[in-house]
Coordinates of C-alpha atoms in Angstrom, one line a residue:
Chain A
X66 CA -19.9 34.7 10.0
X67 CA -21.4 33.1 6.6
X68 CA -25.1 33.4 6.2
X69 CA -26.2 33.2 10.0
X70 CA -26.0 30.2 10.9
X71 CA -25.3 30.9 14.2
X72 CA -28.9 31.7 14.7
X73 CA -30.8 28.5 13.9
X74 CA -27.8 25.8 13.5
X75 CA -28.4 24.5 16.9
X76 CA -32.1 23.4 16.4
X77 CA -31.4 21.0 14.5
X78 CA -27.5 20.1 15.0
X79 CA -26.3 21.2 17.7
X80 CA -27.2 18.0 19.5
X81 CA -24.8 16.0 17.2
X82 CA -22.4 19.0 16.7
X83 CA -21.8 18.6 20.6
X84 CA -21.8 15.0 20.2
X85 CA -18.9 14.7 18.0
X86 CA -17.1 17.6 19.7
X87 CA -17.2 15.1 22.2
X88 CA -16.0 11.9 20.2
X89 CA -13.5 14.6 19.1
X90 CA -11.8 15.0 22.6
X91 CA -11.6 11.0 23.1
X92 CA -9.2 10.9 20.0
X93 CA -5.5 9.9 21.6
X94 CA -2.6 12.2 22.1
X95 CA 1.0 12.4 21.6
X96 CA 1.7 10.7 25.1
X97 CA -0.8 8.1 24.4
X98 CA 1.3 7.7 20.9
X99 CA 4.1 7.8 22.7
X100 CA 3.6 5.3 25.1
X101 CA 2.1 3.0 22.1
X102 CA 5.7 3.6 20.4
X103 CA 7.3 2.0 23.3
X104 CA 5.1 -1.4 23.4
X105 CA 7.2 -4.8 22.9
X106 CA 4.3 -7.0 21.6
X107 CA 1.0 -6.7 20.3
X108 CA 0.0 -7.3 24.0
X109 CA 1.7 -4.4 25.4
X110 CA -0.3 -2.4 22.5
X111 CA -3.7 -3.9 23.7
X112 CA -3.1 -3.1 27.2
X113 CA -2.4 0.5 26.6
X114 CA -5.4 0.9 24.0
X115 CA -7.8 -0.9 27.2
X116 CA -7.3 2.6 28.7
X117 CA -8.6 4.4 26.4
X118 CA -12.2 4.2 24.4
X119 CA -10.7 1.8 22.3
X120 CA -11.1 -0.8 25.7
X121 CA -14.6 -2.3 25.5
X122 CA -13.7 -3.0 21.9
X123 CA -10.1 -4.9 22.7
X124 CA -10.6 -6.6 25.8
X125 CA -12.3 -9.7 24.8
X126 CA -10.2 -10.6 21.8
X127 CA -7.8 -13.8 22.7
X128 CA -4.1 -13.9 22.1
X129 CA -2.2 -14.2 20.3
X130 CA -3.2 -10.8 18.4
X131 CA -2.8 -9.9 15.1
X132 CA -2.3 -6.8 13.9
X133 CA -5.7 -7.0 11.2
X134 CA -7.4 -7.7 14.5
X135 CA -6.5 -4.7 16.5
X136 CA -7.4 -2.7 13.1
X137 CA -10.8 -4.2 12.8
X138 CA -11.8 -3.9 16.3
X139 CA -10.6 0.0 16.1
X140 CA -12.8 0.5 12.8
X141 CA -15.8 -1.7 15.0
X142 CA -15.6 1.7 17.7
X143 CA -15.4 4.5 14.4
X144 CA -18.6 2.0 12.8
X145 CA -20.8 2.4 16.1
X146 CA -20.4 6.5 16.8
X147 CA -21.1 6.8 13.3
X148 CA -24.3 4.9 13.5
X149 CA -24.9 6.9 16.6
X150 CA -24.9 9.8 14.5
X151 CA -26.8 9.4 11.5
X152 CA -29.8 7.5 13.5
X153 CA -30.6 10.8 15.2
X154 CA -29.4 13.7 12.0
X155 CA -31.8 14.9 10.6
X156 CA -32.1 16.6 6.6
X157 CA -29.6 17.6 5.1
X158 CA -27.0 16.4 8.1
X159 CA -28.5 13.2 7.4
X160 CA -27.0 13.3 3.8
X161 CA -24.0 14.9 4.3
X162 CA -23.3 11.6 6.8
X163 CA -24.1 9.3 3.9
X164 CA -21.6 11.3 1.6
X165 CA -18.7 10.3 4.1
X166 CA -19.3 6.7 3.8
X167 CA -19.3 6.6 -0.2
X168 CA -16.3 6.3 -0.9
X169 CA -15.8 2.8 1.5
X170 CA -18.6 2.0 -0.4
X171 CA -16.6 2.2 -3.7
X172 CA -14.0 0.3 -2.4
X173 CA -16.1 -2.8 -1.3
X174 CA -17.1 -3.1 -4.9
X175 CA -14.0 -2.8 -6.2
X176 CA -12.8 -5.2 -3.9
X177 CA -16.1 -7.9 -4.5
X178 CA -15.1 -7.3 -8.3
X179 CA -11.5 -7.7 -8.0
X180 CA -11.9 -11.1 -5.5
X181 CA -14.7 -12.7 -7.8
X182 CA -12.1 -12.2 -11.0
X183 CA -9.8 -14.0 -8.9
X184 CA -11.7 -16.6 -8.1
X185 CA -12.3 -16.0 -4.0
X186 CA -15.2 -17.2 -2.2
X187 CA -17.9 -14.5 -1.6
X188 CA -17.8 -14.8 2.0
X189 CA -14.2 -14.7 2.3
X190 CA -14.6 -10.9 0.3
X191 CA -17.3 -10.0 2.3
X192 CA -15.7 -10.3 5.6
X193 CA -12.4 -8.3 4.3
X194 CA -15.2 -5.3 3.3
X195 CA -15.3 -2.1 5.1
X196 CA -18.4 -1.7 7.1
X197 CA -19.1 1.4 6.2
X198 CA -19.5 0.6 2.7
X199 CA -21.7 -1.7 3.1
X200 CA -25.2 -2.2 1.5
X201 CA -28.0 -5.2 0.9
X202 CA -27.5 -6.3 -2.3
X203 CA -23.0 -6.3 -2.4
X204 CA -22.6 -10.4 -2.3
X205 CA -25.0 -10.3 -5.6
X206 CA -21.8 -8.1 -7.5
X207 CA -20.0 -11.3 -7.6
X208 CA -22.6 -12.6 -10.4
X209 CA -21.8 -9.9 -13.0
X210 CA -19.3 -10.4 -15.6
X211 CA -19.1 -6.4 -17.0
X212 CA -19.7 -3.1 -15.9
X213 CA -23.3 -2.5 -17.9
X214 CA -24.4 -5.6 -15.8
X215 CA -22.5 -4.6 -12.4
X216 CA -24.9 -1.4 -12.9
X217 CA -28.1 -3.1 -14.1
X218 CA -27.9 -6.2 -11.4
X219 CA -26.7 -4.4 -8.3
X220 CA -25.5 -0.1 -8.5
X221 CA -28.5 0.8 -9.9
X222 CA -30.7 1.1 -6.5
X223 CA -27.8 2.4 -4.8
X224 CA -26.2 5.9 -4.0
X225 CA -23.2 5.2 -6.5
X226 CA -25.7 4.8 -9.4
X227 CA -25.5 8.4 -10.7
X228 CA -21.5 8.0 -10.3
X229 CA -21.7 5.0 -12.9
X230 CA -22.6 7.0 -16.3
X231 CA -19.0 8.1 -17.2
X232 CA -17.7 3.9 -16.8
X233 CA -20.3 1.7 -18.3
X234 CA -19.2 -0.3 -21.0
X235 CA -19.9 -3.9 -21.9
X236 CA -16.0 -4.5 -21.9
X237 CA -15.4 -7.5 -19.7
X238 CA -13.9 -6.6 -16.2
X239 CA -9.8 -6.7 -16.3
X240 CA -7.6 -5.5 -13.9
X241 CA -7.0 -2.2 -15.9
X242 CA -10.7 -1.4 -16.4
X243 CA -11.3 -2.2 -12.7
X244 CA -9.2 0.5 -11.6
X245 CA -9.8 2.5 -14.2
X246 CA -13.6 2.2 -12.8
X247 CA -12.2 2.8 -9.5
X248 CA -10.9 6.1 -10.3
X249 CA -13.6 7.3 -12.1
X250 CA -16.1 6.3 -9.7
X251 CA -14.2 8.1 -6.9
X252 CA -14.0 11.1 -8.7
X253 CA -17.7 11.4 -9.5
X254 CA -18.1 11.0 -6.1
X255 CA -16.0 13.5 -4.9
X256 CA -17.1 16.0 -7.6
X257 CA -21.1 15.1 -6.3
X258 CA -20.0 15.7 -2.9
X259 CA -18.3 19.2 -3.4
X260 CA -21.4 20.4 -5.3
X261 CA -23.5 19.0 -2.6
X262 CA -21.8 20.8 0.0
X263 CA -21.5 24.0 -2.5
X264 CA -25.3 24.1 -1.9
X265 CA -25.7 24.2 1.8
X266 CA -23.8 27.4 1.4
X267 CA -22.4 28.7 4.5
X268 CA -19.1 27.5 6.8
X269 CA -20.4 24.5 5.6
X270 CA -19.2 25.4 2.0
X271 CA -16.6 27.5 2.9
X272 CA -14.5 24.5 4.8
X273 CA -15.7 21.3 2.9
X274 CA -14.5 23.1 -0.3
X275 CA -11.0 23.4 1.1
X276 CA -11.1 19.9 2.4
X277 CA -12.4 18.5 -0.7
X278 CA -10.5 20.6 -3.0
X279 CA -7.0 19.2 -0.8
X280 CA -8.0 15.4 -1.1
X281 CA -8.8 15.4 -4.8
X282 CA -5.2 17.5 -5.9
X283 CA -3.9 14.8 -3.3
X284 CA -5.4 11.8 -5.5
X285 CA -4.3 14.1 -9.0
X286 CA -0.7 13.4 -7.6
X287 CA -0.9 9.6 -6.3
X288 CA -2.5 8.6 -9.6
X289 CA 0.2 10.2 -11.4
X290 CA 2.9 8.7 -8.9
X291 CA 1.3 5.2 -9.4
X292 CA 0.7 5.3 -13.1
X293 CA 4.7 6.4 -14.4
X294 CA 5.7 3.1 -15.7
X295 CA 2.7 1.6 -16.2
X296 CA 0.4 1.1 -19.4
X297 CA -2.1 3.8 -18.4
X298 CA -1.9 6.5 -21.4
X299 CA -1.6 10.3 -20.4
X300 CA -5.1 10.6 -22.0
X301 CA -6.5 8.5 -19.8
X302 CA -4.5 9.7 -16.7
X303 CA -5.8 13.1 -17.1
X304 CA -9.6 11.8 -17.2
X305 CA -9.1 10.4 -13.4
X306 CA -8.8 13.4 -12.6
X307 CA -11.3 15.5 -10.5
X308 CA -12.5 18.7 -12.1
X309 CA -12.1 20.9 -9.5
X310 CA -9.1 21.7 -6.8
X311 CA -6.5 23.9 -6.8
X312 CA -4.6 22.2 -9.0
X313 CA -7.2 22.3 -11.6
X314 CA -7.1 22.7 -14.9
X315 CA -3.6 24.2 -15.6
X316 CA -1.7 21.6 -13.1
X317 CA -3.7 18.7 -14.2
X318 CA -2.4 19.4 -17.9
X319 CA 1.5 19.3 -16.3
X320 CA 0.5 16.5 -14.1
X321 CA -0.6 14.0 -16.8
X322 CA 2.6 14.7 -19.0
X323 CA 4.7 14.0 -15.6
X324 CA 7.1 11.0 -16.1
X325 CA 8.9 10.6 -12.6
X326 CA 8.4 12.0 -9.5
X327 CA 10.9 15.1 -9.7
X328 CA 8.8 16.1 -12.7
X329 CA 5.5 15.5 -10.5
X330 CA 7.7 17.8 -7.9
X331 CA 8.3 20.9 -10.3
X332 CA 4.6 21.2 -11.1
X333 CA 3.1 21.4 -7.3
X334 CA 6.2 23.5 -6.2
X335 CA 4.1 26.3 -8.4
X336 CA 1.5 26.4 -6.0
X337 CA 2.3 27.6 -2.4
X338 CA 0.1 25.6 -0.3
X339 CA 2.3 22.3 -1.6
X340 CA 5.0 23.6 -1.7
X341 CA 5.8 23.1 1.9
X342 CA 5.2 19.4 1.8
X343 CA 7.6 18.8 -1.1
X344 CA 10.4 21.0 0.5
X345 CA 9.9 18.2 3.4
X346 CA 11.2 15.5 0.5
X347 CA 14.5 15.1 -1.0
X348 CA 14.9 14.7 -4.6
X349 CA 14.0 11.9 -6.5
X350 CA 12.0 10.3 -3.2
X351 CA 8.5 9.6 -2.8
X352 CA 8.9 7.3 0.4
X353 CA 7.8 10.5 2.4
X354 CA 5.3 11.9 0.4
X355 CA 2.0 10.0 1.7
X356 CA 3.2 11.2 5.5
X357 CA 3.6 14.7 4.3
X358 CA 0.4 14.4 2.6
X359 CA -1.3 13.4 5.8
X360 CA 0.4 15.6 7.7
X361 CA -1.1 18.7 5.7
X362 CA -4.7 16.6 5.8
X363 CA -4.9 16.3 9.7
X364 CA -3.7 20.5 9.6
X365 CA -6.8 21.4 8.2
X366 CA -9.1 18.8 9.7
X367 CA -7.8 20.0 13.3
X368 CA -8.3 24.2 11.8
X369 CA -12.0 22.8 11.3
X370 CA -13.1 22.6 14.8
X371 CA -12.1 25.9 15.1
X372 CA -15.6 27.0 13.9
X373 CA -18.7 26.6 14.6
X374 CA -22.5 25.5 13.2
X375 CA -21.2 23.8 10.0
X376 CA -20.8 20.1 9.2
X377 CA -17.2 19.9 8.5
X378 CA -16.9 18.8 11.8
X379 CA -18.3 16.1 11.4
X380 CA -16.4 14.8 8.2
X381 CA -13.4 16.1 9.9
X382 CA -13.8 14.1 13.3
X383 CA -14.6 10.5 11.0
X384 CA -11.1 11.4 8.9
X385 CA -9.3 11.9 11.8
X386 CA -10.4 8.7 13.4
X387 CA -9.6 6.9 10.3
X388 CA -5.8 8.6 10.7
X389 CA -5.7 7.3 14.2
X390 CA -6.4 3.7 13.3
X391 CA -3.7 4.1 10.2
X392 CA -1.0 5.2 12.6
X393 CA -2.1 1.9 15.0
X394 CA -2.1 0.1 11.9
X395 CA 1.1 1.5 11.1
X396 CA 2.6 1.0 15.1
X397 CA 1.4 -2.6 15.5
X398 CA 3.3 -3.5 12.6
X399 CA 6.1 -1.9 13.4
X400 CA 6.0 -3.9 17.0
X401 CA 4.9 -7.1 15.3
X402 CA 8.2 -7.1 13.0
X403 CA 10.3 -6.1 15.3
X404 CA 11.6 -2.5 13.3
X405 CA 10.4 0.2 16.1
X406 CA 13.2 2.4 14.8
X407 CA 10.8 2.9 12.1
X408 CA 7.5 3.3 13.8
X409 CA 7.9 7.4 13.4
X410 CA 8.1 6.9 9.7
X411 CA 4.1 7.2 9.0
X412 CA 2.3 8.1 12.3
X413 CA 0.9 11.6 11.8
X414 CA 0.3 13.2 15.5
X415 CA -3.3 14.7 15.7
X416 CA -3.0 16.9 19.0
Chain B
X971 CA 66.0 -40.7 5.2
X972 CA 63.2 -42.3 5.7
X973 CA 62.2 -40.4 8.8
X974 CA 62.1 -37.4 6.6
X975 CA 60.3 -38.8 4.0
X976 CA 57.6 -39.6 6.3
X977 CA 58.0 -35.6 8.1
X978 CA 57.1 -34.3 4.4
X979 CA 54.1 -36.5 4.2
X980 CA 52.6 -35.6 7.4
X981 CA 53.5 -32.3 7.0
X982 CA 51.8 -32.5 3.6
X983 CA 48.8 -33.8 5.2
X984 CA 48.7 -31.3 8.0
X985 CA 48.6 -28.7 5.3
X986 CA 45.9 -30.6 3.2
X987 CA 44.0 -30.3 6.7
X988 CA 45.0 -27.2 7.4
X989 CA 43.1 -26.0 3.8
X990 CA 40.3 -28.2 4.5
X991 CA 39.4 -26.4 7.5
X992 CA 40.1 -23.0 6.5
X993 CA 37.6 -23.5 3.3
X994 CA 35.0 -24.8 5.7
X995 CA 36.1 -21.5 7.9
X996 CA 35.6 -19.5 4.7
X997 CA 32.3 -21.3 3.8
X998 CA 30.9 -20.4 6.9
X999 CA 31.6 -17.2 7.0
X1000 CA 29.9 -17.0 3.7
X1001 CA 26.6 -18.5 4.9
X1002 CA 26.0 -16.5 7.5
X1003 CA 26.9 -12.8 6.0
X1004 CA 24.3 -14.7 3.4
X1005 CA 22.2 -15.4 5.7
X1006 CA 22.3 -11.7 7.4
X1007 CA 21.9 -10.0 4.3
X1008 CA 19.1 -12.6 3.7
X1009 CA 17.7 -11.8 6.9
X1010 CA 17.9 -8.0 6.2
X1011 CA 16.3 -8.2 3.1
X1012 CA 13.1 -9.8 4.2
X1013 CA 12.9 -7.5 7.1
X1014 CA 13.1 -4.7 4.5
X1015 CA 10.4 -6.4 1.8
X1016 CA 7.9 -7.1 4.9
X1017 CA 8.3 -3.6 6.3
X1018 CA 7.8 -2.0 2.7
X1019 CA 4.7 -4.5 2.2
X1020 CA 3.3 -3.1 5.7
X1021 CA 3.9 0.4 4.3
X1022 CA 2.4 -0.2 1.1
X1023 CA -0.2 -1.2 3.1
X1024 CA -0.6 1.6 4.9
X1025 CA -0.2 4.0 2.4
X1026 CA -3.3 2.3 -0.1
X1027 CA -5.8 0.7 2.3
X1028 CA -6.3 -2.7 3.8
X1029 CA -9.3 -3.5 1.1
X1030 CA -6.3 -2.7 -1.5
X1031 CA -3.7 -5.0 -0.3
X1032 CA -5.2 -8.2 1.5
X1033 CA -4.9 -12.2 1.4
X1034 CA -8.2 -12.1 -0.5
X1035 CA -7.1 -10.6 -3.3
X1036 CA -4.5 -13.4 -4.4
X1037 CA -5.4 -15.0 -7.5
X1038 CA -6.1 -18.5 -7.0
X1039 CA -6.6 -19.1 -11.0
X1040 CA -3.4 -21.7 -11.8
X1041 CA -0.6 -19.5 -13.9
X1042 CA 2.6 -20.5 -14.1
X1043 CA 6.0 -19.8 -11.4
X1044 CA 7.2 -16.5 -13.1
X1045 CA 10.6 -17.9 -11.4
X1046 CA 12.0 -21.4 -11.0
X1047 CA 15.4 -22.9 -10.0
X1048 CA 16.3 -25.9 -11.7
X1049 CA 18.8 -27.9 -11.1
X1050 CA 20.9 -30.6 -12.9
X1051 CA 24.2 -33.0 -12.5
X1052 CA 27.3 -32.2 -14.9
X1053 CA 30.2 -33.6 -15.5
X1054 CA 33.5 -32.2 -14.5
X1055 CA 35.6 -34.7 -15.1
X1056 CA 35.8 -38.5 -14.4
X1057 CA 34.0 -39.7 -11.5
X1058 CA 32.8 -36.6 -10.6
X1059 CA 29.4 -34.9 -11.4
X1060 CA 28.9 -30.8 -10.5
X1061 CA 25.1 -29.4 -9.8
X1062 CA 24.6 -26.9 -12.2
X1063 CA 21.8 -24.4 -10.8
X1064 CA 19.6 -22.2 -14.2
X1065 CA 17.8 -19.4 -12.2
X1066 CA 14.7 -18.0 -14.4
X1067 CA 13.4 -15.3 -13.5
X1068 CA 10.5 -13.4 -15.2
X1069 CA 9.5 -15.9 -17.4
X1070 CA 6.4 -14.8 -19.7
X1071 CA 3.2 -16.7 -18.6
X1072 CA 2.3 -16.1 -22.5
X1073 CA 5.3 -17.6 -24.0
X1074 CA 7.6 -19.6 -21.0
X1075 CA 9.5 -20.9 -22.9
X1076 CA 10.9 -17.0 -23.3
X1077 CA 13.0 -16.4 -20.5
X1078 CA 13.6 -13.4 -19.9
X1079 CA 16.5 -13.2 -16.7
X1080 CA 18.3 -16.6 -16.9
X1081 CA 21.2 -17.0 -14.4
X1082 CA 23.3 -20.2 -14.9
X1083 CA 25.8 -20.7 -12.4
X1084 CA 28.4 -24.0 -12.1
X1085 CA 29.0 -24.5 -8.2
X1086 CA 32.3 -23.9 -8.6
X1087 CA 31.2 -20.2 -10.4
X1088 CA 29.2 -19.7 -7.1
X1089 CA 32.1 -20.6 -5.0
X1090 CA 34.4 -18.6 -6.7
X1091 CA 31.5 -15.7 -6.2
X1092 CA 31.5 -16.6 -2.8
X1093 CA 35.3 -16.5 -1.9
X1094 CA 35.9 -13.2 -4.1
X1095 CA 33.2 -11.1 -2.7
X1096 CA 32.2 -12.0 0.4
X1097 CA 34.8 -10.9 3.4
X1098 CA 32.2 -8.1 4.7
X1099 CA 28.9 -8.6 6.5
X1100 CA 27.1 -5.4 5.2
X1101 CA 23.6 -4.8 3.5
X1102 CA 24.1 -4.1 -0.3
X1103 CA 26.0 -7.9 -0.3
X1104 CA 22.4 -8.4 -1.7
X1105 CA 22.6 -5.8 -4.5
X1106 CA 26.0 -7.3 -5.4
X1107 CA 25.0 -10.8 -6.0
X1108 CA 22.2 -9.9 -8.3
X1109 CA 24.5 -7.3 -10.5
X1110 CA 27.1 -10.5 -10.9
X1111 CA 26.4 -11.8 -14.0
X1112 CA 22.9 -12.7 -15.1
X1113 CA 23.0 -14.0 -18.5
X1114 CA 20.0 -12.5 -20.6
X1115 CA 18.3 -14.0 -23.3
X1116 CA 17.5 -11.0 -26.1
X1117 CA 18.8 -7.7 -26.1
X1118 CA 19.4 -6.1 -22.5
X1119 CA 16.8 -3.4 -23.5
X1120 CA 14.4 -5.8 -24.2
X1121 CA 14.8 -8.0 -21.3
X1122 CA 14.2 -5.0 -18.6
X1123 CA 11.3 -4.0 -20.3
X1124 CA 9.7 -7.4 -20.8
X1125 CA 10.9 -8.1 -16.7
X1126 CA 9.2 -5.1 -15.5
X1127 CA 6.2 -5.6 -17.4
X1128 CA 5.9 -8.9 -15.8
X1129 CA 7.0 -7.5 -12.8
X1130 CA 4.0 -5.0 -13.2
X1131 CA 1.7 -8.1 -14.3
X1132 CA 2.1 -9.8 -11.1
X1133 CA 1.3 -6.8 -8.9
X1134 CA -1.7 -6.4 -11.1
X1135 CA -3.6 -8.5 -8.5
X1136 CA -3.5 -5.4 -6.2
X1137 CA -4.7 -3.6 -8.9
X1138 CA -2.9 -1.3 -12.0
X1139 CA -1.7 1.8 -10.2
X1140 CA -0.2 0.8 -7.2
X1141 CA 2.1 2.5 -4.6
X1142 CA 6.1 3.0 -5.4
X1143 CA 6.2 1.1 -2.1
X1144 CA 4.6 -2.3 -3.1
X1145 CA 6.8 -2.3 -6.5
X1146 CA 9.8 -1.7 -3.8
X1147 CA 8.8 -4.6 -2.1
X1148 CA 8.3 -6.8 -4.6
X1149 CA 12.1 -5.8 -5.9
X1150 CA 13.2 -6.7 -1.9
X1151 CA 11.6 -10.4 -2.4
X1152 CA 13.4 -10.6 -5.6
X1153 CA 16.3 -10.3 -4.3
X1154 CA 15.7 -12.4 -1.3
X1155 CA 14.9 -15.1 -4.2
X1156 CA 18.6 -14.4 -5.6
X1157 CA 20.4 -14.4 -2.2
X1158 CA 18.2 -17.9 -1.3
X1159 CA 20.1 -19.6 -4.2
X1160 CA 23.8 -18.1 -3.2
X1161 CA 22.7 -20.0 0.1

């Protein structure tokens, strides 16, 4: 027991808390997983997802499939229970759901930016963006030619506003300064959501600061991965990332002077709770990593629904849907290309 | 005497046959352990590409993120007639690979290769159907232009340039699949 929540939680969530305990129980299982693993086509996939709650969303779509189909439909079922949700939450519930969708809503402007440097239609960019992420004024990001007017045009009436006073500049937008943007927009974010959810106090505190605290060491160690070779300086590598998890600040200051991956190894083997995903890796791999990384994620998602009156359940239960549709993402392709002997290579099991 | 004189020629001719077919035995045998490795190597690039895919995000690796702006072919094959001899004309294929979009005319990987270099490649190395037949053809002789230090950098920074589309830091598995197309490029020409 935190601060009693147990006493005057339920008034005004335990409608939805019940709710998405609910949702929770409709995610598949092994056997489902299992009999997905087995499919031939992307028809034998579609028939075995028209038995579960996936069906309504799958059963219209004509053949032949496509694997970006299946994922989209799957994201259309995550899109509607969410809605469900945050129509009927109240303060500060009502928040905390808005939180979840921020980051989608940083990668649809990335990905607007990114498709109007390129010289891509609007609509085209539109129809590739996340629904979650998005918001009224997104097509009007293709208009601006820097980050100062990106913010002035467009962020500036919208929740990733406050995220945008570490990244303006009047620099025109490049490939390196859009990810560079990226990064640093994401880790505002993250850092604004774990001092929101400090504040509610409670289990709400207790477990979202675990959760957060695991997904931004997990984006310390992907930027590193993805950055060895590149242009990005160590200077700049170590501003990406988030000021807060466990790895920070002594392991963010090995991190940035990590060069290859067994380097990026001997720093998180100092910490115990990683150390159990890089014993799963061989030396000098990094193939693995991104399951094992998962694999830990959808641990402490699951230990979250252990407890009661708190609101990690509900972050947990949209991140767990999320892993489901990676691992049908992951199993259609693997059907699609014919290479089933690979199709245990990234599904994470839930249950 | 005769009789025998016409034996050697027929068996001369039965021999000169014999050869014919067992080069066009040996050619085939080429193309399709080519072909497999070919085969195995796309597999491998589209599975990688799929994991990439996975592993960053749909909104990070999609069709609408290819550039449409014109730049020019980082690789090209060209291909031209010399002579090797009287009444006879060889094609001679120039692989580039890599070439700077600042500076092209900078090559950076150039493979030349006679076609009688390729079939001697072919006839030396390939008697086994196995995976790293791939690996092997692009180790054979590539003849750089600069210093070999200078080359790999240079490569892998427009290696690293191309991928930018998807953005700067990108997954080990996209750069892995991009090296799998490479050398599906390479086995293409052996072919």
């Amino acid at each position: 027991m935190y601060g009693f929540e147990a006493l005057t939680f339920n008034v005004h969530g335990g409608y939805l808390e019940a709710i998405v305990r609910g949702y929770r129980s409709g995610l598949l299982t092994a056997a489902d997983y299992n009999n997905l693993c087995q499919c031939e086509s992307l028809e034998d996939i579609k028939m075995h997802l028209s038995a579960t709650e996936y069906g309504p969303y799958l059963q219209n779509e004509p053949s032949p499939l496509h694997t970006t189909t299946i994922v989209e439909k799957c994201t259309l079922k995550l899109v509607d229970e969410y809605k469900q949700m945050l129509c009927q939450a109240t303060e500060p519930l009502s928040t905390f759901l808005e939180y979840i969708t921020y980051g989608h809503m940083i990668d649809n402007v990335v990905l607007i930016v990114t498709g109007t440097l390129h010289e891509r239609d609007v609509q085209e960019l539109l129809e590739k963006c996340h629904p979650l992420g998005m918001f009224d004024s997104i097509a009007t990001l293709a208009v601006a030619q820097n980050m100062r007017e990106l913010y002035r045009l467009v962020l500036v009436d919208t929740p990733l506003a406050p995220y945008f006073s570490e990244c303006i500049t009047s620099e025109d937008l490049d490939d390196m300064n859009i990810e560079i943007m990226r990064n640093t927009l994401y880790k505002a974010y993250l850092e604004d959501f774990y001092r929101f959810c400090q504040k509610l106090g409670g289990a709400t505190s207790e477990i979202m600061s675990d959760i957060l605290a695991f997904e931004a060491d997990r984006r310390a160690v992907n930027i590193t991965i993805n950055s060895i070779g590149t242009e990005l300086t160590r200077d700049d590598r170590r501003k990406l990332y988030s000021n807060f998890g466990l790895l920070y600040p002594y392991g963010h200051e090995e991190l940035a002077i990590s060069e290859d991956i067994d380097q990026v190894r001997g720093v998180m083997e100092k910490y115990p709770p990683y150390q159990s995903i890089f014993s799963k890796l061989s030396y000098g791999e990094s193939q693995m990593l991104d399951k094992a990384f998962y694999e830990e994620e959808v641990k402490r998602l699951c230990l979250s629904f252990e407890q009661q009156f708190h609101y990690g359940v509900f972050f947990a239960y949209m991140r767990l849907r999320e892993q489901e549709i990676r691992n049908l993402m992951w199993i259609s392709e693997c059907v699609a290309q014919n290479q089933k002997s690979r199709v245990h290579d990234s599904v994470v099991f839930i249950f | 005497m005769e009789s025998s004189k016409n034996g050697r020629e027929s068996n001369e001719e039965i021999s000169e046959k014999d050869e014919n077919i067992l080069s066009f035995l040996d050619s085939m045998d080429t193309y399709l352990t080519l072909m497999d490795s070919l085969s195995s190597t796309l597999r491998q690039g589209w599975l990688e590409l799929a994991s990439a895919r996975h592993s960053m995000g749909a909104s990070r690796i999609n069709s609408t993120l290819l550039d449409l702006k014109f730049h020019r072919a980082s690789t090209t094959l060209q291909v031209n007639e010399q002579s090797a001899g009287p009444d006879r004309e060889l094609p001679h294929f120039t692989l580039r690979k890599w070439a700077s979009s600042n500076n092209p005319e900078k090559n950076f990987e150039e493979a030349k290769f006679g076609e009688d270099e390729l079939l001697k490649i072919k006839s030396n190395s390939l008697r086994r159907r196995d995976t790293s037949q791939s690996s092997e053809i692009q180790a054979r002789s590539p003849e750089s232009v600069g210093t070999p230090v200078s080359v790999d950098d240079l490569a892998q920074r427009e290696r690293s340039k191309s991928l930018s589309m998807f953005g700067t830091l990108v997954s080990p598995k996209l750069r892995a699949s991009q090296v799998s197309f490479e050398t599906g490029t390479v086995a293409t020409l052996f072919i």
